[in-house]
Coordinates of C-alpha atoms and ligand atoms in Angstrom, one line a residue:
M258 CA -49.2 -5.9 -20.5
K259 CA -50.6 -2.4 -21.3
L260 CA -48.6 -0.9 -24.2
V261 CA -47.5 2.7 -24.6
T262 CA -50.0 4.5 -26.9
N263 CA -50.6 7.8 -28.5
K264 CA -47.0 9.1 -28.8
Q265 CA -45.4 11.3 -31.3
N266 CA -42.2 13.4 -31.3
L267 CA -39.9 10.5 -30.4
Q268 CA -36.4 11.8 -30.0
G269 CA -33.1 10.3 -28.9
T270 CA -30.4 7.8 -29.5
I271 CA -30.5 4.0 -29.0
V272 CA -27.4 1.8 -28.8
V273 CA -28.8 -1.1 -30.7
P274 CA -28.4 -4.5 -29.0
A275 CA -25.9 -7.0 -30.5
D276 CA -26.6 -9.1 -33.5
K277 CA -28.4 -12.4 -32.6
S278 CA -27.1 -14.3 -35.6
I279 CA -23.5 -13.4 -35.1
S280 CA -23.7 -13.9 -31.3
H281 CA -24.9 -17.5 -31.8
R282 CA -22.2 -18.2 -34.3
S283 CA -19.4 -16.6 -32.1
I284 CA -20.1 -19.3 -29.4
M285 CA -20.4 -22.1 -32.0
F286 CA -17.2 -21.1 -33.9
G287 CA -15.4 -20.6 -30.6
A288 CA -16.4 -24.1 -29.5
M289 CA -15.3 -25.7 -32.8
A290 CA -12.0 -23.9 -33.0
K291 CA -8.8 -24.6 -31.1
G292 CA -7.6 -21.8 -28.8
K293 CA -9.3 -18.9 -27.1
T294 CA -12.1 -16.9 -28.7
T295 CA -12.9 -13.6 -27.0
I296 CA -16.4 -12.2 -27.7
H297 CA -17.2 -8.5 -27.2
N298 CA -20.8 -7.3 -27.2
F299 CA -22.4 -10.7 -27.0
L300 CA -26.2 -10.6 -27.1
R301 CA -27.6 -11.7 -23.7
G302 CA -31.0 -12.5 -25.1
E303 CA -32.6 -15.8 -24.3
D304 CA -31.8 -17.4 -27.6
C305 CA -28.1 -16.7 -27.5
L306 CA -27.9 -17.8 -23.9
S307 CA -29.4 -21.1 -25.0
T308 CA -26.5 -21.6 -27.4
L309 CA -24.0 -20.6 -24.7
E310 CA -25.5 -23.1 -22.2
A311 CA -25.7 -25.9 -24.8
F312 CA -22.0 -25.7 -25.5
K313 CA -21.2 -25.5 -21.8
A314 CA -23.3 -28.7 -21.4
L315 CA -21.2 -30.3 -24.1
G316 CA -18.1 -29.6 -22.0
V317 CA -16.7 -26.4 -23.6
P318 CA -15.1 -24.2 -21.0
I319 CA -16.8 -20.8 -21.4
E320 CA -16.2 -17.8 -19.0
D321 CA -18.5 -14.8 -18.8
D322 CA -17.4 -11.9 -16.6
G323 CA -20.5 -10.0 -17.5
A324 CA -18.8 -7.9 -20.2
V325 CA -16.6 -10.2 -22.3
I326 CA -17.1 -13.9 -23.0
Q327 CA -14.1 -16.3 -23.5
V328 CA -14.6 -19.6 -25.1
H329 CA -11.7 -22.0 -24.6
G330 CA -12.2 -24.2 -27.7
Q331 CA -10.3 -27.5 -28.0
G332 CA -11.8 -28.5 -31.4
L333 CA -14.9 -30.6 -32.1
E334 CA -13.1 -33.7 -30.9
A335 CA -13.1 -32.4 -27.4
L336 CA -16.9 -32.1 -27.1
K337 CA -18.4 -34.5 -24.5
S338 CA -21.6 -36.4 -24.6
V339 CA -24.6 -35.3 -22.5
D340 CA -26.9 -37.8 -20.9
S341 CA -30.1 -35.8 -20.9
P342 CA -31.7 -33.8 -23.8
I343 CA -30.3 -30.3 -24.3
D344 CA -33.2 -27.7 -24.2
V345 CA -32.5 -24.8 -26.5
G346 CA -35.8 -23.0 -25.7
N347 CA -37.2 -20.9 -28.6
S348 CA -34.1 -20.8 -30.8
G349 CA -34.4 -22.2 -34.3
T350 CA -30.8 -21.0 -35.0
T351 CA -29.4 -23.0 -32.1
I352 CA -31.1 -26.3 -32.9
R353 CA -30.6 -26.2 -36.7
L354 CA -26.9 -25.1 -36.6
M355 CA -26.1 -27.6 -33.9
M356 CA -27.4 -30.4 -36.1
G357 CA -24.6 -29.6 -38.5
I358 CA -22.0 -29.2 -35.8
L359 CA -22.9 -32.4 -33.9
A360 CA -23.4 -34.6 -37.0
G361 CA -19.8 -35.8 -37.0
T362 CA -19.3 -36.4 -33.3
P363 CA -18.7 -39.9 -32.0
F364 CA -21.8 -39.8 -29.6
T365 CA -25.5 -39.2 -29.6
T366 CA -27.2 -35.9 -28.6
V367 CA -30.8 -35.1 -28.2
L368 CA -31.9 -31.5 -28.8
T369 CA -35.3 -30.2 -27.8
G370 CA -37.1 -26.8 -27.3
D371 CA -40.2 -25.0 -26.3
A372 CA -43.7 -25.6 -27.7
S373 CA -43.1 -23.2 -30.6
L374 CA -39.7 -24.7 -31.6
N375 CA -41.0 -28.2 -31.3
K376 CA -43.4 -27.4 -34.2
R377 CA -40.9 -25.9 -36.6
P378 CA -39.7 -27.9 -39.6
M379 CA -36.4 -29.7 -39.3
A380 CA -36.4 -31.9 -42.4
R381 CA -34.8 -29.1 -44.3
V382 CA -31.6 -29.6 -42.2
M383 CA -32.0 -33.3 -41.4
D384 CA -32.4 -34.5 -45.0
P385 CA -29.3 -32.9 -46.5
I386 CA -27.1 -33.8 -43.5
N387 CA -28.4 -37.4 -43.7
Q388 CA -27.4 -37.4 -47.4
M389 CA -23.8 -36.7 -46.0
N390 CA -24.0 -39.9 -44.0
G391 CA -25.4 -38.1 -40.9
Q392 CA -27.9 -40.0 -38.7
I393 CA -30.4 -37.4 -37.5
S394 CA -34.0 -38.2 -36.7
G395 CA -37.0 -36.4 -35.4
F396 CA -39.5 -37.4 -32.6
Q397 CA -41.4 -40.6 -33.4
H398 CA -40.5 -40.6 -37.1
T399 CA -41.6 -37.0 -37.6
Q400 CA -39.3 -34.1 -38.6
F401 CA -40.0 -32.3 -35.3
P402 CA -37.9 -32.0 -32.1
P403 CA -36.8 -33.6 -29.9
I404 CA -34.1 -34.3 -32.5
T405 CA -31.7 -37.2 -32.0
I406 CA -28.3 -36.7 -33.6
Q407 CA -26.5 -40.0 -33.6
G408 CA -22.9 -38.9 -34.3
S409 CA -21.5 -40.3 -37.5
P410 CA -17.7 -39.7 -37.7
H411 CA -17.6 -40.6 -41.4
L412 CA -19.4 -37.7 -43.0
K413 CA -19.1 -37.5 -46.8
P414 CA -19.2 -34.4 -49.0
M415 CA -22.1 -33.7 -51.4
T416 CA -23.4 -31.2 -54.0
Y417 CA -26.7 -29.7 -52.8
E418 CA -29.1 -27.4 -54.5
M419 CA -31.1 -25.7 -51.7
P420 CA -34.9 -25.9 -52.1
V421 CA -35.4 -23.0 -49.7
A422 CA -33.4 -19.7 -49.2
S423 CA -32.3 -20.3 -45.6
A424 CA -29.1 -19.3 -43.8
Q425 CA -29.8 -21.8 -41.1
V426 CA -29.9 -24.7 -43.6
K427 CA -26.8 -23.4 -45.4
S428 CA -24.9 -23.0 -42.1
A429 CA -25.7 -26.4 -40.8
I430 CA -24.5 -28.0 -44.1
L431 CA -21.4 -25.8 -43.9
F432 CA -20.6 -27.0 -40.4
A433 CA -21.0 -30.7 -41.5
A434 CA -18.9 -30.0 -44.6
L435 CA -16.0 -28.7 -42.5
Q436 CA -15.9 -32.2 -41.0
A437 CA -16.4 -34.2 -44.2
E438 CA -13.6 -35.7 -46.3
G439 CA -13.7 -33.8 -49.7
E440 CA -15.5 -30.9 -51.3
T441 CA -19.1 -29.9 -50.5
V442 CA -20.8 -27.6 -53.0
I443 CA -24.0 -25.7 -52.0
V444 CA -26.1 -23.8 -54.5
E445 CA -28.3 -21.3 -52.9
K446 CA -31.9 -20.6 -54.1
E447 CA -31.4 -17.0 -53.2
S448 CA -28.5 -15.5 -51.3
S449 CA -29.2 -15.4 -47.6
R450 CA -27.3 -13.9 -44.7
N451 CA -23.6 -14.9 -45.0
H452 CA -22.3 -14.7 -41.4
T453 CA -21.2 -18.3 -41.4
E454 CA -19.2 -17.9 -44.6
E455 CA -17.5 -14.8 -43.2
M456 CA -16.7 -16.4 -39.9
I457 CA -15.2 -19.5 -41.5
R458 CA -12.7 -17.2 -43.1
Q459 CA -12.3 -15.1 -39.9
F460 CA -11.5 -18.3 -37.9
G461 CA -8.8 -19.3 -40.5
G462 CA -10.9 -21.7 -42.6
S463 CA -11.2 -21.7 -46.3
I464 CA -14.3 -21.3 -48.4
T465 CA -15.1 -20.0 -51.9
V466 CA -18.3 -18.2 -52.8
E467 CA -19.2 -17.3 -56.5
E468 CA -22.6 -15.8 -56.7
K469 CA -24.9 -18.5 -55.3
T470 CA -22.4 -21.3 -55.3
I471 CA -20.4 -22.1 -52.2
R472 CA -17.5 -24.6 -51.9
V473 CA -15.9 -26.0 -48.8
K474 CA -13.2 -28.7 -48.7
G475 CA -13.1 -30.7 -45.5
P476 CA -11.8 -31.6 -43.1
Q477 CA -10.7 -28.2 -41.8
S478 CA -9.6 -27.0 -38.4
L479 CA -10.3 -23.5 -37.1
T480 CA -8.4 -21.2 -34.7
G481 CA -9.9 -19.1 -31.9
Q482 CA -10.3 -15.4 -32.6
T483 CA -11.6 -12.1 -31.2
V484 CA -15.2 -11.3 -32.3
I485 CA -16.7 -7.9 -31.9
V486 CA -20.4 -8.3 -32.5
P487 CA -22.1 -5.3 -34.2
G488 CA -25.7 -4.2 -33.4
D489 CA -28.6 -6.1 -34.9
I490 CA -30.3 -4.4 -37.8
S491 CA -33.3 -6.7 -37.1
S492 CA -33.6 -5.0 -33.6
A493 CA -32.9 -1.5 -35.0
A494 CA -35.8 -2.0 -37.5
F495 CA -38.4 -1.4 -34.8
F496 CA -37.1 2.0 -33.9
L497 CA -36.4 2.9 -37.5
V498 CA -40.0 2.3 -38.3
A499 CA -41.2 4.1 -35.2
A500 CA -39.3 7.2 -36.3
L501 CA -40.8 7.1 -39.8
I502 CA -44.4 6.7 -38.7
C503 CA -44.7 8.8 -35.5
K504 CA -45.1 12.5 -36.3
D505 CA -42.3 14.9 -35.6
S506 CA -39.8 12.1 -34.7
Q507 CA -36.1 11.7 -35.2
I508 CA -34.2 8.7 -33.9
Q509 CA -30.5 7.9 -34.1
L510 CA -29.4 4.3 -33.9
T511 CA -25.8 3.6 -33.3
N512 CA -23.6 0.6 -34.1
V513 CA -26.1 -1.0 -36.5
G514 CA -24.8 -4.0 -38.5
I515 CA -24.9 -3.2 -42.2
N516 CA -23.8 -6.5 -43.8
P517 CA -25.3 -6.2 -47.3
T518 CA -27.1 -9.6 -46.9
R519 CA -29.1 -8.0 -44.1
T520 CA -29.9 -4.5 -45.3
G521 CA -33.0 -5.1 -47.5
I522 CA -35.1 -3.0 -45.1
L523 CA -33.0 0.0 -45.8
D524 CA -33.6 -0.4 -49.5
I525 CA -37.3 -0.7 -49.0
I526 CA -37.6 2.3 -46.7
K527 CA -35.8 4.4 -49.3
E528 CA -38.1 3.1 -52.0
M529 CA -41.1 4.0 -49.9
G530 CA -39.8 7.5 -49.5
G531 CA -38.6 7.2 -45.9
L532 CA -35.9 9.6 -44.7
L533 CA -32.8 7.8 -43.6
E534 CA -29.2 8.8 -43.2
L535 CA -26.1 6.6 -42.6
S536 CA -23.1 8.1 -40.9
E537 CA -20.0 6.9 -39.1
I538 CA -19.8 4.0 -41.5
D539 CA -17.2 1.5 -40.4
E540 CA -16.4 -0.8 -43.4
Q541 CA -14.2 -3.1 -41.3
N542 CA -16.9 -3.9 -38.7
Q543 CA -19.8 -3.5 -41.2
S544 CA -21.6 -1.0 -38.9
A545 CA -23.0 2.5 -39.1
T546 CA -25.1 5.0 -37.3
I547 CA -28.6 5.3 -38.9
T548 CA -30.8 8.3 -38.4
A549 CA -34.4 8.1 -39.4
Q550 CA -37.2 10.8 -39.3
A551 CA -40.9 11.1 -39.7
S552 CA -41.7 10.8 -43.4
E553 CA -44.4 10.9 -46.1
L554 CA -44.5 7.2 -47.3
K555 CA -45.7 5.5 -50.5
S556 CA -46.5 1.9 -51.1
C557 CA -44.3 -0.6 -52.9
T558 CA -44.0 -4.3 -54.0
I559 CA -41.6 -6.5 -52.0
G560 CA -40.7 -9.9 -53.4
G561 CA -38.0 -12.1 -55.1
A562 CA -34.3 -11.9 -54.2
I563 CA -34.7 -9.2 -51.6
I564 CA -36.9 -11.4 -49.3
P565 CA -34.0 -13.3 -47.5
R566 CA -32.3 -9.9 -47.0
L567 CA -35.3 -8.7 -44.9
I568 CA -37.2 -11.8 -43.9
D569 CA -37.2 -11.0 -40.1
E570 CA -38.1 -7.4 -40.8
L571 CA -41.3 -8.2 -42.7
P572 CA -43.7 -7.9 -39.7
I573 CA -42.5 -4.3 -38.9
I574 CA -42.3 -3.5 -42.7
A575 CA -46.0 -4.6 -42.8
L576 CA -46.8 -2.0 -40.1
L577 CA -44.8 0.6 -42.0
A578 CA -47.0 -0.2 -45.1
T579 CA -50.2 0.5 -43.1
Q580 CA -49.0 4.1 -42.9
A581 CA -48.0 4.4 -46.6
N582 CA -50.1 5.8 -49.4
G583 CA -51.4 3.0 -51.6
R584 CA -51.3 -0.8 -51.8
T585 CA -48.2 -2.6 -50.7
I586 CA -47.7 -6.1 -51.9
I587 CA -45.5 -8.5 -49.9
K588 CA -44.9 -11.8 -51.9
D589 CA -42.5 -14.8 -52.1
A590 CA -42.4 -14.7 -48.3
Q591 CA -44.0 -18.1 -47.5
E592 CA -41.0 -18.8 -45.1
L593 CA -42.7 -16.5 -42.7
K594 CA -45.2 -19.3 -42.0
V595 CA -42.5 -21.4 -40.3
K596 CA -41.0 -18.9 -37.9
E597 CA -41.6 -18.7 -34.2
T598 CA -45.3 -18.4 -35.2
N599 CA -47.0 -18.1 -38.6
R600 CA -45.9 -14.5 -39.1
I601 CA -48.2 -13.9 -42.1
D602 CA -51.3 -14.8 -40.1
A603 CA -50.1 -13.2 -36.9
V604 CA -49.4 -9.9 -38.6
A605 CA -52.7 -9.9 -40.5
N606 CA -54.8 -10.9 -37.5
E607 CA -53.4 -8.6 -34.9
L608 CA -53.1 -5.5 -37.1
T609 CA -56.7 -6.1 -38.4
K610 CA -57.8 -6.0 -34.7
M611 CA -56.2 -2.5 -34.5
G612 CA -58.0 -1.2 -37.6
A613 CA -55.4 -1.8 -40.4
C614 CA -56.5 -2.8 -43.9
I615 CA -54.4 -5.9 -44.3
E616 CA -55.0 -9.3 -45.9
A617 CA -53.0 -12.5 -45.6
T618 CA -52.1 -14.3 -48.9
E619 CA -50.5 -17.7 -49.6
D620 CA -47.0 -16.1 -49.7
G621 CA -47.3 -12.7 -48.1
L622 CA -49.6 -9.8 -47.3
L623 CA -51.6 -7.1 -49.1
I624 CA -51.8 -3.8 -47.2
N625 CA -53.7 -0.7 -48.1
G626 CA -52.7 2.5 -46.4
P627 CA -52.7 4.9 -44.7
T628 CA -55.1 3.8 -42.0
P629 CA -55.5 5.1 -38.4
L630 CA -55.0 2.4 -35.7
H631 CA -57.2 2.0 -32.6
G632 CA -57.0 0.1 -29.3
A633 CA -57.4 -3.7 -29.1
N634 CA -56.4 -6.7 -27.1
V635 CA -53.6 -8.3 -29.1
T636 CA -51.1 -11.2 -28.7
S637 CA -47.5 -11.8 -29.7
Y638 CA -48.2 -15.5 -30.1
G639 CA -45.0 -15.9 -28.1
D640 CA -43.1 -14.4 -31.0
H641 CA -40.6 -11.6 -30.1
R642 CA -40.8 -9.8 -33.4
I643 CA -44.6 -9.8 -33.4
G644 CA -44.6 -8.4 -29.8
M645 CA -42.2 -5.6 -30.7
M646 CA -44.1 -4.7 -33.9
L647 CA -47.3 -4.4 -31.9
Q648 CA -45.8 -2.0 -29.4
I649 CA -44.6 0.2 -32.3
A650 CA -48.1 0.0 -33.8
A651 CA -49.6 1.0 -30.4
L652 CA -47.7 4.3 -30.5
L653 CA -50.1 5.4 -33.3
V654 CA -53.2 4.6 -31.3
E655 CA -54.9 7.9 -30.2
E656 CA -58.0 6.4 -28.6
G657 CA -58.3 3.3 -26.5
E658 CA -55.9 0.9 -24.8
V659 CA -53.7 -1.7 -26.4
K660 CA -53.1 -4.8 -24.2
L661 CA -50.5 -7.3 -25.3
D662 CA -50.6 -10.9 -24.3
Q663 CA -47.2 -12.8 -24.0
A664 CA -45.2 -9.5 -24.0
E665 CA -42.3 -11.3 -22.3
A666 CA -41.4 -13.0 -25.7
V667 CA -39.3 -9.9 -26.6
S668 CA -36.5 -11.2 -24.3
V669 CA -35.6 -13.7 -27.0
S670 CA -33.7 -11.0 -29.0
Y671 CA -34.2 -7.7 -27.2
P672 CA -34.5 -7.9 -23.4
D673 CA -34.3 -4.1 -23.0
F674 CA -36.8 -3.2 -25.8
F675 CA -39.5 -1.6 -23.6
T676 CA -37.0 0.4 -21.4
D677 CA -35.1 1.6 -24.6
L678 CA -38.5 2.8 -26.0
M679 CA -39.1 4.8 -22.8
T680 CA -36.0 6.9 -23.4
L681 CA -37.4 8.1 -26.7
L682 CA -40.7 9.3 -25.4
P683 CA -41.3 13.0 -24.9
G684 CA -40.2 13.6 -21.3
G685 CA -38.5 10.2 -21.2
A686 CA -41.4 8.4 -19.6
V687 CA -44.9 7.1 -20.3
Ligands
LIG182 O1 -33.4 -18.5 -34.5 P1 -34.8 -18.3 -35.1 O2 -35.8 -18.6 -34.0 O3 -35.1 -19.0 -36.3 O4 -34.8 -16.7 -35.4 C1 -35.3 -15.9 -36.5 C2 -35.8 -14.5 -35.8 O5 -36.7 -13.9 -36.2 O6 -35.0 -14.1 -35.0 C3 -36.4 -16.5 -37.3 F1 -37.5 -16.8 -36.7 O7 -34.2 -15.5 -37.4 C4 -33.5 -16.4 -38.3 C5 -33.8 -15.9 -39.7 O8 -35.1 -15.9 -40.0 C6 -32.1 -16.4 -37.9 C7 -31.2 -16.9 -39.0 C8 -29.8 -17.2 -38.7 O9 -29.2 -16.6 -37.8 O10 -29.2 -17.9 -39.6 C9 -31.7 -17.0 -40.3 C10 -33.1 -16.8 -40.7 O11 -33.8 -18.1 -40.8 P2 -33.8 -19.0 -42.1 O12 -34.8 -20.0 -41.8 O13 -34.2 -18.1 -43.2 O14 -32.4 -19.5 -42.3

């Protein structure tokens, strides 16, 4: 696909698409709970639709009238076995969280995915859940999908110190803990996104969190709720950065989720001198309107506890750093290597092709800026966040074309990304 190049003066307002993490969890909680769960603003990206279809396959009645989704949960005990493997496509969140949910069922389920998902590590979830008496195994004694979850109705609690900062691992253990007899204690390495903890409370469950220690006593039953999904800051990030790096631009993003475990990018933008303004802050729904404008940027160092708060934004932050004065260091981000693709290598390879001064390290990136970017043939490696980052990079290209291979990957989290971008261009078109 030929990308839009050489644009400045981006202006307008984007209603940010719904949060992917919360959309997945809204279906999962709805399926585990008893009673009706009504979901407003569900993200109809491919990943969340994989979650929806997976629970339908497991016998959960789910109605979708195109606007609102209703999940008629009857508790975990009402889930039904499925004869063939459930294909969850590209979605790491679906497969990993479902391992925790299905660990305690009285039947066996096989979960599989696309070529990218089937290369992503699953031992991080399999091992702790098997310590709880789960019986989960990977393909031919490896840790990779297809994953077989042999239901084990006698899950036991445990105390677990997490070796990686991961909301997916934490969430899978929490889902198993809700089914186990007794108290499970999880100690996080660094605090990661806390949507699962918040939704356990919202669905009438009980959980305590003290700094990095989380306690859940099982078994617990949950009750259906109404969920209003806020916009995804991870999707907003692409247009925030576009506004900051494209001359004379100002973009307003409405209904952006601002859960503090997700807002690391806002802290980094401010540290780099980016001009941002939050308005219409809704404390209850943890959302706000964010306005960003073209800014003079300086480099910074990004590492440590902030990493899980911006892990999915690092590809677009790397692009931002190519336009900042000085050397930006991204470290402690080795988790980027096990996402939809190796995001450290993907960002370094593709931005280098476009003229950026960027180097991959063992746990991050070194970026010297500012550098002009030029045309190139690039690829998303089938990774939605790499594809969107490259389109924003292309806006800076004054000479030459940028052709993106595997552009369709953006549909995983932001199906309308390219059409939304068009509305910001001068004259509203290419
Ligand atoms: O679902 P998937 O494919 O793992 O999605 C990604 C993404 O970029 O959209 C990661 F590749 O987001 C993860 C995120 O990186 C979603 C997530 C969640 O909803 O719990 C948590 C993070 O992953 P992890 O491995 O740090 O727990």
